[in-house]
Coordinates of C-alpha atoms in Angstrom, one line a residue:
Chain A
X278 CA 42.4 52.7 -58.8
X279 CA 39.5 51.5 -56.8
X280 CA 36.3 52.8 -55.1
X281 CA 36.0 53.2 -51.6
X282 CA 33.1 54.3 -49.4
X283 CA 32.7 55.9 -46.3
X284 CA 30.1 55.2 -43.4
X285 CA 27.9 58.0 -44.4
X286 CA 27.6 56.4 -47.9
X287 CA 30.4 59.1 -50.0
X288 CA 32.5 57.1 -52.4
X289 CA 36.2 58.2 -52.9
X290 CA 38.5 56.5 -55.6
X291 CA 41.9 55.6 -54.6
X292 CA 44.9 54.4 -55.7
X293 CA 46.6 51.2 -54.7
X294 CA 50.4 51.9 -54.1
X295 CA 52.7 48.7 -53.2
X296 CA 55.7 48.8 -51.2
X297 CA 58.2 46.5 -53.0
X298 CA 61.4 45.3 -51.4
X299 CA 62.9 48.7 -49.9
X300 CA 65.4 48.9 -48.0
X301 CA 68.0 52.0 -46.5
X302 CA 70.9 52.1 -48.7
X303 CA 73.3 55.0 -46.6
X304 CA 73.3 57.7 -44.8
X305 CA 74.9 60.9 -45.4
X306 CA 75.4 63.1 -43.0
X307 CA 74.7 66.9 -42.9
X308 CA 78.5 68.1 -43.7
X309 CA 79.0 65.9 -45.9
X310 CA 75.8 66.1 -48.6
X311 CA 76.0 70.3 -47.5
X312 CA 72.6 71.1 -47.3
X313 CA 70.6 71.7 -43.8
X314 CA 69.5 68.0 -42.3
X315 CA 70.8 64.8 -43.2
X316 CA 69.8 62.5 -45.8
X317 CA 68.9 58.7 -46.6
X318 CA 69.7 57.0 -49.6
X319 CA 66.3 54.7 -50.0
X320 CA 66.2 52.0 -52.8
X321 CA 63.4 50.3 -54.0
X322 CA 62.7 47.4 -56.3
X323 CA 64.9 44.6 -57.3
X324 CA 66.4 44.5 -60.1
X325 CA 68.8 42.4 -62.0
X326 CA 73.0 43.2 -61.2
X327 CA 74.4 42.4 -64.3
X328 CA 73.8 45.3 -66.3
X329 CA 75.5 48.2 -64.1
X330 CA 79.0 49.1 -63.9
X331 CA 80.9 47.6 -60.8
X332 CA 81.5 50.9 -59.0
X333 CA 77.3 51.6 -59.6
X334 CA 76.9 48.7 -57.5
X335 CA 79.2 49.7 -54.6
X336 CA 76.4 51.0 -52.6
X337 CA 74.3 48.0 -52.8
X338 CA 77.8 45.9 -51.9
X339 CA 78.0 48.0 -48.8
X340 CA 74.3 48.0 -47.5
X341 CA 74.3 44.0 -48.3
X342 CA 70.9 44.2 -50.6
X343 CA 69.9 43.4 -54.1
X344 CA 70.7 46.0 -56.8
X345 CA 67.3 48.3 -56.8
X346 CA 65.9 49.8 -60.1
X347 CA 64.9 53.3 -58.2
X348 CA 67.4 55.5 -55.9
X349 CA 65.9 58.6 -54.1
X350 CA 67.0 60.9 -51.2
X351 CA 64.8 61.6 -48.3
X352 CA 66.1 64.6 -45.8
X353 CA 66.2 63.1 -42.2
X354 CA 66.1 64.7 -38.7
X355 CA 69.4 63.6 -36.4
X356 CA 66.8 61.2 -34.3
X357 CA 65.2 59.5 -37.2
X358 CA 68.0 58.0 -39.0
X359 CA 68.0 54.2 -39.6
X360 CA 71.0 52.2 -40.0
X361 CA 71.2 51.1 -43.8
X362 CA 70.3 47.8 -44.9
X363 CA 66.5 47.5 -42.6
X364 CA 63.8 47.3 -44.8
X365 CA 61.2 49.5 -45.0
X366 CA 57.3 48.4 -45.0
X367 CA 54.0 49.8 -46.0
X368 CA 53.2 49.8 -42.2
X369 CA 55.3 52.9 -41.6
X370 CA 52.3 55.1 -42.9
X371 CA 49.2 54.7 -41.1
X372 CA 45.8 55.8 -41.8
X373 CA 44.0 59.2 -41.7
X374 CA 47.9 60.1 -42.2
X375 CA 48.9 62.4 -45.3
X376 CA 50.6 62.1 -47.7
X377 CA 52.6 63.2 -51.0
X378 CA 53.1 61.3 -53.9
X379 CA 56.3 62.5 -56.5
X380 CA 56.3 60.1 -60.1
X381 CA 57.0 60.7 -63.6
X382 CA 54.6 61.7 -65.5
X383 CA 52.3 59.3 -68.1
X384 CA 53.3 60.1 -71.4
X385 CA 51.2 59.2 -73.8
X386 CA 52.4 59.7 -77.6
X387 CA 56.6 59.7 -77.6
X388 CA 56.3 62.5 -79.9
X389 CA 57.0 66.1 -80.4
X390 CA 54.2 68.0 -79.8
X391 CA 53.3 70.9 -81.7
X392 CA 51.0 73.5 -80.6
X393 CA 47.9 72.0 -80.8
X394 CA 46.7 73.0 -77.1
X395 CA 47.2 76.8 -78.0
X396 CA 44.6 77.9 -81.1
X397 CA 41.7 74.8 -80.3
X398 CA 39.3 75.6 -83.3
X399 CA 36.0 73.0 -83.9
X400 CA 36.9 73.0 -87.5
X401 CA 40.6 71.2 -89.1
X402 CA 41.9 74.9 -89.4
X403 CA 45.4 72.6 -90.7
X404 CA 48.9 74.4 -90.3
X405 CA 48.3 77.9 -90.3
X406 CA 46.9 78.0 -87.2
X407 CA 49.0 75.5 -85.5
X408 CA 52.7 77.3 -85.7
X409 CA 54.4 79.6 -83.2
X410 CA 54.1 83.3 -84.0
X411 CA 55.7 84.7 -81.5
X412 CA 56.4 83.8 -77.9
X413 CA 55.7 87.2 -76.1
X414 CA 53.4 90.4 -76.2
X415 CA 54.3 93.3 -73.9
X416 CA 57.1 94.6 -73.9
X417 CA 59.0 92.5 -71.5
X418 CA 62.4 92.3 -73.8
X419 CA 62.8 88.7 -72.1
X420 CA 61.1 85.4 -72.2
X421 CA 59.0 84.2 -69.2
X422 CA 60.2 81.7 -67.1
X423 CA 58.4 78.3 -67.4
X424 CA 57.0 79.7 -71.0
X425 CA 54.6 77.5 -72.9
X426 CA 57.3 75.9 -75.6
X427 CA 56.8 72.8 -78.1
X428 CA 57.8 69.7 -77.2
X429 CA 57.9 66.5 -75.7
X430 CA 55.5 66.0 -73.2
X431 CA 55.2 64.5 -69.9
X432 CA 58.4 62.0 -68.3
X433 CA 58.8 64.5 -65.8
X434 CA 58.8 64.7 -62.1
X435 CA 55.3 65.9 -61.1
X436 CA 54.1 65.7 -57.4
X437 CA 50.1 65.4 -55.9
X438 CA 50.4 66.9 -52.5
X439 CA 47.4 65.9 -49.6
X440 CA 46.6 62.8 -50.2
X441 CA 44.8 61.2 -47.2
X442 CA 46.0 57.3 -46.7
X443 CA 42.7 55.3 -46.5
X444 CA 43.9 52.0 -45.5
X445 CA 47.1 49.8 -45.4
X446 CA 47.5 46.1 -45.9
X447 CA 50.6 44.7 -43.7
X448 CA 50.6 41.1 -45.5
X449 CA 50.9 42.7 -49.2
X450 CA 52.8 46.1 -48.1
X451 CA 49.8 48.0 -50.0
X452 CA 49.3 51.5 -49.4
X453 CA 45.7 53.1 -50.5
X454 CA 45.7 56.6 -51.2
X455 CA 42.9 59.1 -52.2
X456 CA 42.6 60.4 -55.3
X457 CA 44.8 60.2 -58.4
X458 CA 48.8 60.0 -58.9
X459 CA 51.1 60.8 -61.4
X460 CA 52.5 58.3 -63.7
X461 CA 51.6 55.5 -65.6
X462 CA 50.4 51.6 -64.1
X463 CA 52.8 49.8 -62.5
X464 CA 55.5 52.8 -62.5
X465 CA 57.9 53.9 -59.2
X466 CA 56.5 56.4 -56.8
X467 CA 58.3 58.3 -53.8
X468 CA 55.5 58.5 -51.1
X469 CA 56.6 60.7 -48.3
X470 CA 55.1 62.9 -45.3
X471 CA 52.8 65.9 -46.6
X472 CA 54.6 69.3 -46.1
X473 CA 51.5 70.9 -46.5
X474 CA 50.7 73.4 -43.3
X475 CA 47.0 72.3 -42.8
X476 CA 48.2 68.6 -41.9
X477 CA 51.6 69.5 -39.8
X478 CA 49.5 68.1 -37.2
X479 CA 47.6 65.2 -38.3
X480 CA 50.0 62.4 -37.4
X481 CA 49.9 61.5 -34.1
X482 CA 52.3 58.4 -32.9
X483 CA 53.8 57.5 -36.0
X484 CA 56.1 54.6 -35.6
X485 CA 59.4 56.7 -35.3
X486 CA 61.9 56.0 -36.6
X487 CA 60.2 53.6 -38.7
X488 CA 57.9 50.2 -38.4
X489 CA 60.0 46.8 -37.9
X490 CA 58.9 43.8 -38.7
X491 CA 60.7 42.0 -36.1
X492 CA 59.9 44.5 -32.9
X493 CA 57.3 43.5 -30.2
X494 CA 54.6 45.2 -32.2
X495 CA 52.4 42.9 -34.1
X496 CA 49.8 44.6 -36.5
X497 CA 46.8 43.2 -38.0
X498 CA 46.4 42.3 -41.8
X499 CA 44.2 45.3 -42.5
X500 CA 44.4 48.9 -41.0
X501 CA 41.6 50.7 -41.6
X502 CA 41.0 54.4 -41.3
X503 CA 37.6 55.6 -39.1
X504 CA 35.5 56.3 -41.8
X505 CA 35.9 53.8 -44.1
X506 CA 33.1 51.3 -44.7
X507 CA 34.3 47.5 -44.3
X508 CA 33.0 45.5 -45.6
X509 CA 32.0 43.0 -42.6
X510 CA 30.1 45.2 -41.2
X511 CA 26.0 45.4 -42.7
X512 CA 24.2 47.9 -44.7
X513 CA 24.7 51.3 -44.2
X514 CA 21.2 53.5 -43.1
X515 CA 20.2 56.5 -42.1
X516 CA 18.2 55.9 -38.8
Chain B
X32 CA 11.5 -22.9 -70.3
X33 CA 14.0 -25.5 -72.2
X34 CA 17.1 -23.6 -73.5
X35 CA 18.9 -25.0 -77.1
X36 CA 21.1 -27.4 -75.2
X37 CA 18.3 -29.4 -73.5
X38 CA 19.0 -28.3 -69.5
X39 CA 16.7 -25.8 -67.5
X40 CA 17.6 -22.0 -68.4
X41 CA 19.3 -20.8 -65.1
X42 CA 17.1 -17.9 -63.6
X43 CA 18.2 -14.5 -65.1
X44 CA 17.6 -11.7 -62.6
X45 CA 16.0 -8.3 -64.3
X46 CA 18.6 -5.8 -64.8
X47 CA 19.3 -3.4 -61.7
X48 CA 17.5 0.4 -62.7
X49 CA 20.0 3.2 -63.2
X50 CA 18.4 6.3 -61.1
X51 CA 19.5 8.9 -62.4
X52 CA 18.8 11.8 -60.4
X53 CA 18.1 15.3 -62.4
X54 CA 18.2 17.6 -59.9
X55 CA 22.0 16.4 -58.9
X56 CA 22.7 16.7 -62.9
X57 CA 21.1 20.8 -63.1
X58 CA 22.6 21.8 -60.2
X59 CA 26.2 21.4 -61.9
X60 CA 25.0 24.5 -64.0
X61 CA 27.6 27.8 -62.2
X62 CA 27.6 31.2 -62.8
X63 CA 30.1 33.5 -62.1
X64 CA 29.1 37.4 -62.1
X65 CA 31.0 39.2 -65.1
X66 CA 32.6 42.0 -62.8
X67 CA 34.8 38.7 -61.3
X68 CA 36.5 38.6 -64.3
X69 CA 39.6 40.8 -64.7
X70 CA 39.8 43.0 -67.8
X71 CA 42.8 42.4 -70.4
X72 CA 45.4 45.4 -69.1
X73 CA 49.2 45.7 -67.6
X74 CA 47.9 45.8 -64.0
X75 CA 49.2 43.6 -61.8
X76 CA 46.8 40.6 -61.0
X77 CA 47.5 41.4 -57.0
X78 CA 45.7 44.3 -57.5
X79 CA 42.3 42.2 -58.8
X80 CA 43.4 39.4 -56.3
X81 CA 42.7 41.9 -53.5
X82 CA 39.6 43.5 -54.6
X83 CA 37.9 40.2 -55.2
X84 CA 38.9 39.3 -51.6
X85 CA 36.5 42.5 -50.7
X86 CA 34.0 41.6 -52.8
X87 CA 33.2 37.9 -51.5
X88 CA 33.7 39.8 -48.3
X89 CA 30.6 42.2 -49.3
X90 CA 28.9 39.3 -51.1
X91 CA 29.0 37.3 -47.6
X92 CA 26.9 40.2 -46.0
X93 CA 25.0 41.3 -48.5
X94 CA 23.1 38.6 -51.2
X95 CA 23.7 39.9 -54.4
X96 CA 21.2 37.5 -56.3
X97 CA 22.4 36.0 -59.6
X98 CA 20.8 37.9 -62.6
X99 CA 21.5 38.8 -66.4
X100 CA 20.6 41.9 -68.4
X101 CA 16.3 41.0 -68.9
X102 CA 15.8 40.4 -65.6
X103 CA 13.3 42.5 -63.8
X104 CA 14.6 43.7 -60.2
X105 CA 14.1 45.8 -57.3
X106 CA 16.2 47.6 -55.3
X107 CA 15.7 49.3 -51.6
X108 CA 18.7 52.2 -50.8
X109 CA 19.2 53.8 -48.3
X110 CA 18.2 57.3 -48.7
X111 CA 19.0 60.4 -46.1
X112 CA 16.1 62.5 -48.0
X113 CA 13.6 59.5 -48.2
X114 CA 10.3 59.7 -45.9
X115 CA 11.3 56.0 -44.5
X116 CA 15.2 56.6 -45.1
X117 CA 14.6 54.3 -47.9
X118 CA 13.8 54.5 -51.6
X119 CA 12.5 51.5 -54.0
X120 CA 13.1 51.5 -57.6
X121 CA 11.7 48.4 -59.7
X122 CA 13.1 48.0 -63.5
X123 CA 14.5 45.8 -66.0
X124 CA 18.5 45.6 -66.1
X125 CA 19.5 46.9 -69.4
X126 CA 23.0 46.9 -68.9
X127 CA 25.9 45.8 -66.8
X128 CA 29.1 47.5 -66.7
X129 CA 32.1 47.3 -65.1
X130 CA 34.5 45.4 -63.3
X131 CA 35.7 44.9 -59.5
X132 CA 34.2 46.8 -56.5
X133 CA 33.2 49.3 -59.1
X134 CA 30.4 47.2 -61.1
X135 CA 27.4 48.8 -62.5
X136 CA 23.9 47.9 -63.5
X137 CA 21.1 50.1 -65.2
X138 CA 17.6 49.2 -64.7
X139 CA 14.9 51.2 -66.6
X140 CA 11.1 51.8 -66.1
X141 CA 8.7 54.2 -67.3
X142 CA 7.5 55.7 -64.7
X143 CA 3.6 58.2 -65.1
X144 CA 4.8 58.6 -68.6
X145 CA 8.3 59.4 -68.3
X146 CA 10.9 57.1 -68.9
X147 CA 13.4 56.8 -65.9
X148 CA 17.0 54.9 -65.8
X149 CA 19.2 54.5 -63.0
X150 CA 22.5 53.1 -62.4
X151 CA 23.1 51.4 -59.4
X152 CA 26.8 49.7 -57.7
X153 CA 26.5 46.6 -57.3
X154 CA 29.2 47.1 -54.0
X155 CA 27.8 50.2 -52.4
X156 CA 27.0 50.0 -48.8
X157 CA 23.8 52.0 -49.0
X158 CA 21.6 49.3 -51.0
X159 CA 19.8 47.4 -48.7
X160 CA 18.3 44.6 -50.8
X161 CA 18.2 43.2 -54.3
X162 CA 15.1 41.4 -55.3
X163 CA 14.6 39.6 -58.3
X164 CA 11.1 40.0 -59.6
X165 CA 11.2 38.2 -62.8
X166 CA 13.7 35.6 -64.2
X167 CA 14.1 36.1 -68.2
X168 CA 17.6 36.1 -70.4
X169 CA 17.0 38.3 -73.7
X170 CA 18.0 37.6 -76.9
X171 CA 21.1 40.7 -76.6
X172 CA 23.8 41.2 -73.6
X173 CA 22.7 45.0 -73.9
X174 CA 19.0 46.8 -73.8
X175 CA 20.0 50.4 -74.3
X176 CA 17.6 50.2 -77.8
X177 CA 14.7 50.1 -75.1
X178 CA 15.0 53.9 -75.4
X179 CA 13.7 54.0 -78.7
X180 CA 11.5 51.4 -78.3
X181 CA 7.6 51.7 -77.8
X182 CA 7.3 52.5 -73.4
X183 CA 5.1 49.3 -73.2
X184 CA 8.4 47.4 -73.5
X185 CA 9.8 49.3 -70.7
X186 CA 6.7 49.5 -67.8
X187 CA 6.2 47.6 -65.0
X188 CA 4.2 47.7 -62.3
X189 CA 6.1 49.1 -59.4
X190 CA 4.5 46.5 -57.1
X191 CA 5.1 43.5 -59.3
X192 CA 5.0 39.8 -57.4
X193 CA 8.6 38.2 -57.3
X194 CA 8.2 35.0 -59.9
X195 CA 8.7 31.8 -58.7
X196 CA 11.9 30.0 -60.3
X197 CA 13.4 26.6 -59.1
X198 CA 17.1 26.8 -58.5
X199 CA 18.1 24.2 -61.0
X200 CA 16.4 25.1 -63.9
X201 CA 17.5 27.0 -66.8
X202 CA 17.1 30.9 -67.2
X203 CA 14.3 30.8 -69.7
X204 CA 15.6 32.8 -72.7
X205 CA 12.7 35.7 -74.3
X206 CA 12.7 35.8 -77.8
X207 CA 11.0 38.6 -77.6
X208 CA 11.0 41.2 -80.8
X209 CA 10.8 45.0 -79.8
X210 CA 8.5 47.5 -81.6
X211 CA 10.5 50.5 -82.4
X212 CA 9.4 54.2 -82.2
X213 CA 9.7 56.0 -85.6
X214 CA 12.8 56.8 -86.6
X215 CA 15.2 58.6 -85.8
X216 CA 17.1 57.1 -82.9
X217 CA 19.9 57.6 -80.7
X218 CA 21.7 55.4 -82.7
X219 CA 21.9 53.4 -85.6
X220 CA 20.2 50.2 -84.0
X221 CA 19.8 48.6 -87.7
X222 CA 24.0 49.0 -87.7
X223 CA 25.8 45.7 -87.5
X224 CA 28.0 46.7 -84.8
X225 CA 25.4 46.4 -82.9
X226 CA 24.9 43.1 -83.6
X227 CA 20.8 43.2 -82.1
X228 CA 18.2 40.4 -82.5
X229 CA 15.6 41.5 -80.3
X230 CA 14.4 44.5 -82.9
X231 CA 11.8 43.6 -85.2
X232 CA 12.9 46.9 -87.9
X233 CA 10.1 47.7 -90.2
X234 CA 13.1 49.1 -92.4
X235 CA 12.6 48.8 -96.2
X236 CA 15.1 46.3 -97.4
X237 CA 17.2 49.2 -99.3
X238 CA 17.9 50.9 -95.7
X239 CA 18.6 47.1 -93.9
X240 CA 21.4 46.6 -97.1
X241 CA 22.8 49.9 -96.5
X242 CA 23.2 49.2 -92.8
X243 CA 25.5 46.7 -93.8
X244 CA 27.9 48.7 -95.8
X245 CA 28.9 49.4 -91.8
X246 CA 29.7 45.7 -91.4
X247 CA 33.3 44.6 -90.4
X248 CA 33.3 41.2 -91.5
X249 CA 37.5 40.4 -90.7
X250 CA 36.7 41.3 -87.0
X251 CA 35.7 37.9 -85.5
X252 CA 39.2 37.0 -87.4
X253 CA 41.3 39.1 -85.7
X254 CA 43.9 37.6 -83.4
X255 CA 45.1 40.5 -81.2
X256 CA 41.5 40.9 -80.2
X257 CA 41.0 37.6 -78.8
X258 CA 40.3 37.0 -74.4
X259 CA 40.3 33.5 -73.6
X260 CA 38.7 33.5 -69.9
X261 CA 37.6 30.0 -69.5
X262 CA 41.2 29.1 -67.6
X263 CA 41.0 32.6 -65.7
X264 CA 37.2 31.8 -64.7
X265 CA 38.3 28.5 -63.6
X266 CA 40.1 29.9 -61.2
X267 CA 38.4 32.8 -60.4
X268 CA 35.3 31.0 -59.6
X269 CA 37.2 28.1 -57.5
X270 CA 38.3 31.4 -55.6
X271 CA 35.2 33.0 -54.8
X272 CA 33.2 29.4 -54.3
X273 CA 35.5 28.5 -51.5
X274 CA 35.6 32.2 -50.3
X275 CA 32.0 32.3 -50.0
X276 CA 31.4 28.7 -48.0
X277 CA 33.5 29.9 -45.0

């Protein structure tokens, strides 16, 4: 996470997300995965082949690309898809674009956790406070769904939706994105197109299908969004 | 002049003198700012790599002087409430904290009475200038007992002169010994974790030997604890000295 500031002197912190070897690994079409659009198998992240099953590795085979750690499914439009195998860069998000972010969550003790969020007293009240009574009041005659439970907490699938992308850096495939994301440093993150209905709108000319290194199109190292301070330029004042 | 063999001594020409010149030998001295250096963590060193390339960017712009926590500075920001869009505050550095783009100092001064603290970034856009006013190490890396300390170790004058310093000289080291206020503090100052020599504590010696029941002697043993940077500064400062020429 890093500070950025704006040109009327706000600072915003923002995490740095890097785009690491990922590449189209098939395409399934709209009968065949049964749901309403198509989807794109996307891998990311190289990892080692030799300790996955030879039939686990089929798809890799058939897209011609290293075995990734991460798989994930992204539903497609009929004019967006992307024949598998093309890699996929930072440089298909641009800035004042935004953006949701899906991870695991951070978890920080392995360990069962009791109910030590429920009855939060100054004093060490010890056990008798801390055990389950009973899970409902009301007489409901069934249990919530999503009801408060003991147990292991966090490593699981959280998303933070609207996050504006500040800047991205073509040479190093680094994404910056406002605010906080789930999961711990260095972990894998699916970044995709905000479905929120406020920013429906806000992209104008994205590079469709997607951004290819080897088209006409030759970006600079640094794209910036409008606001953002850089640092070349002097001081900011208030005139 | 007859030497011991009998023939003429041939002439001996007097030995060359060795200039050597001291300016040339003080200017080796090199300091790297502490927020260069990365902190010990699971982060990915492209991730520092990058925002060090911003900050020799800022640092090309904008002269961030060289100073240490003693120094007495002034600062001009840019202020949208200000009558001249701009507001001056002059104080000594008590403290400097963090690392990256996000690096912090505090300078304090007692201001009419009332002691006043503020914490500028080092990397923010809106400072306009930093100005060293006077050049002086102290005897700890952090002043934050200044708070309990008598206000005449915190003033100065708000239209203080900048000192004169000559580059290549050595930043002159105060052993100065601050008065305390009566006790008690914010915190334990006499503690050993604190590990201050700039106090002078009027403590009886019982209170001084209790102090050090606190002491945790096996910690400058510890292994895990241990941060060699001088290969990581190496480089680091290689880095930014070439970044910074172009």
């Amino acid at each position: 996470m890093m500070p950025i500031w704006t040109k009327s002197g706000k600072k915003h912190a923002v995490t740095l997300l890097k785009v690491q070897d990922c590449h189209v690994l098939r395409y399934i079409s709209k009968e065949e995965s049964g749901g309403k659009t198509s989807k794109l198998l996307v891998g990311g992240k190289n990892a080692s082949p030799f300790f996955k099953s030879e039939s686990a590795m089929e798809i890799f085979k058939e897209a011609g690309v290293p075995r990734k750690q991460k798989v994930t499914t992204f539903n497609v439009t009929d004019d967006a898809i992307i024949k598998p195998g093309t890699p996929l860069y930072a440089a298909h998000f641009r800035p004042g674009q935004f953006v949701d972010v899906t991870a695991k969550t951070f978890v920080f003790l392995e360990v069962f956790q009791g109910l030590g969020k429920f009855f939060v007293s100054v004093r060490d009240t010890g056990e008798s406070h801390r055990v389950l009574i009973c899970i409902l009041l009301y007489k409901a005659a069934k249990v919530y769904r999503g009801k408060k439970m003991p147990g292991k907490m966090g490593n699981i699938y959280r998303t933070s939706f609207g996050l504006k992308v500040w800047r991205i850096n073509t040479k190093h495939d680094i994404i910056y994105v406002n605010g906080s994301v789930p999961g711990h440093t260095n972990c894998l993150v699916k970044v995709k197109d905000s479905r929120l209905p406020t920013y429906k709108d806000c992209n104008k000319n994205p590079p469709f299908p997607t951004y290819f290194a080897d088209g006409d199109e030759k970006l600079p190292e640094d794209l910036y969004d409008e606001e953002i301070f850089q640092f070349t330029d002097p001081s900011v004042t208030y005139a | 002049r007859v030497s011991s063999d009998g023939k003429p001594e041939k002439f001996q020409p007097p030995p060359k003198p060795v200039i050597i010149d001291k300016q040339k030998q003080r200017a080796e001295r090199r300091f790297l700012s502490p927020e260069f250096i990365p902190p010990r963590g699971r982060t990915d060193p492209l991730k520092f790599y990058i925002e060090r390339k911003d900050m020799i960017q800022r640092r090309k712009v904008f002269n961030i002087p060289e100073f240490y926590v003693g120094h007495v500075l002034a600062v001009t920001t840019a202020d949208p409430y200000a009558n001249e869009k701009a507001s001056r505050f002059v104080g000594i550095c008590i403290q400097r904290g963090g690392k990256g783009l996000g690096a912090t100092f505090v300078l304090r001064n007692v201001i009419e009475d009332q002691g006043v603290e503020i914490c500028y970034e080092l990397y923010n856009p809106r400072i306009q200038a930093i100005e060293v006013l006077k050049l002086e190490k102290r005897l700890d890396d952090n002043l934050m007992y200044l708070r309990d300390a008598l206000p005449e170790y915190s003033t100065f004058d708000v239209n203080m002169k900048p000192m004169s310093h000559l580059d290549h000289e050595e930043v002159p080291v105060n052993k100065l010994q601050v008065r305390m206020k009566p006790k008690p503090w914010s915190k334990r100052w006499e503690r050993p974790k604190y590990n201050i020599k700039g106090i002078k504590f009027d403590l009886p010696e019982n209170k001084m030997k209790e102090a050090q029941k606190w002491s945790q002697p096996w910690l400058e043993f510890d292994m895990l604890r241990e941060y060699d940077t001088s290969k990581i500064e190496d480089k680091i400062w290689k880095e930014v000295s070439e970044g910074l020429k172009n």
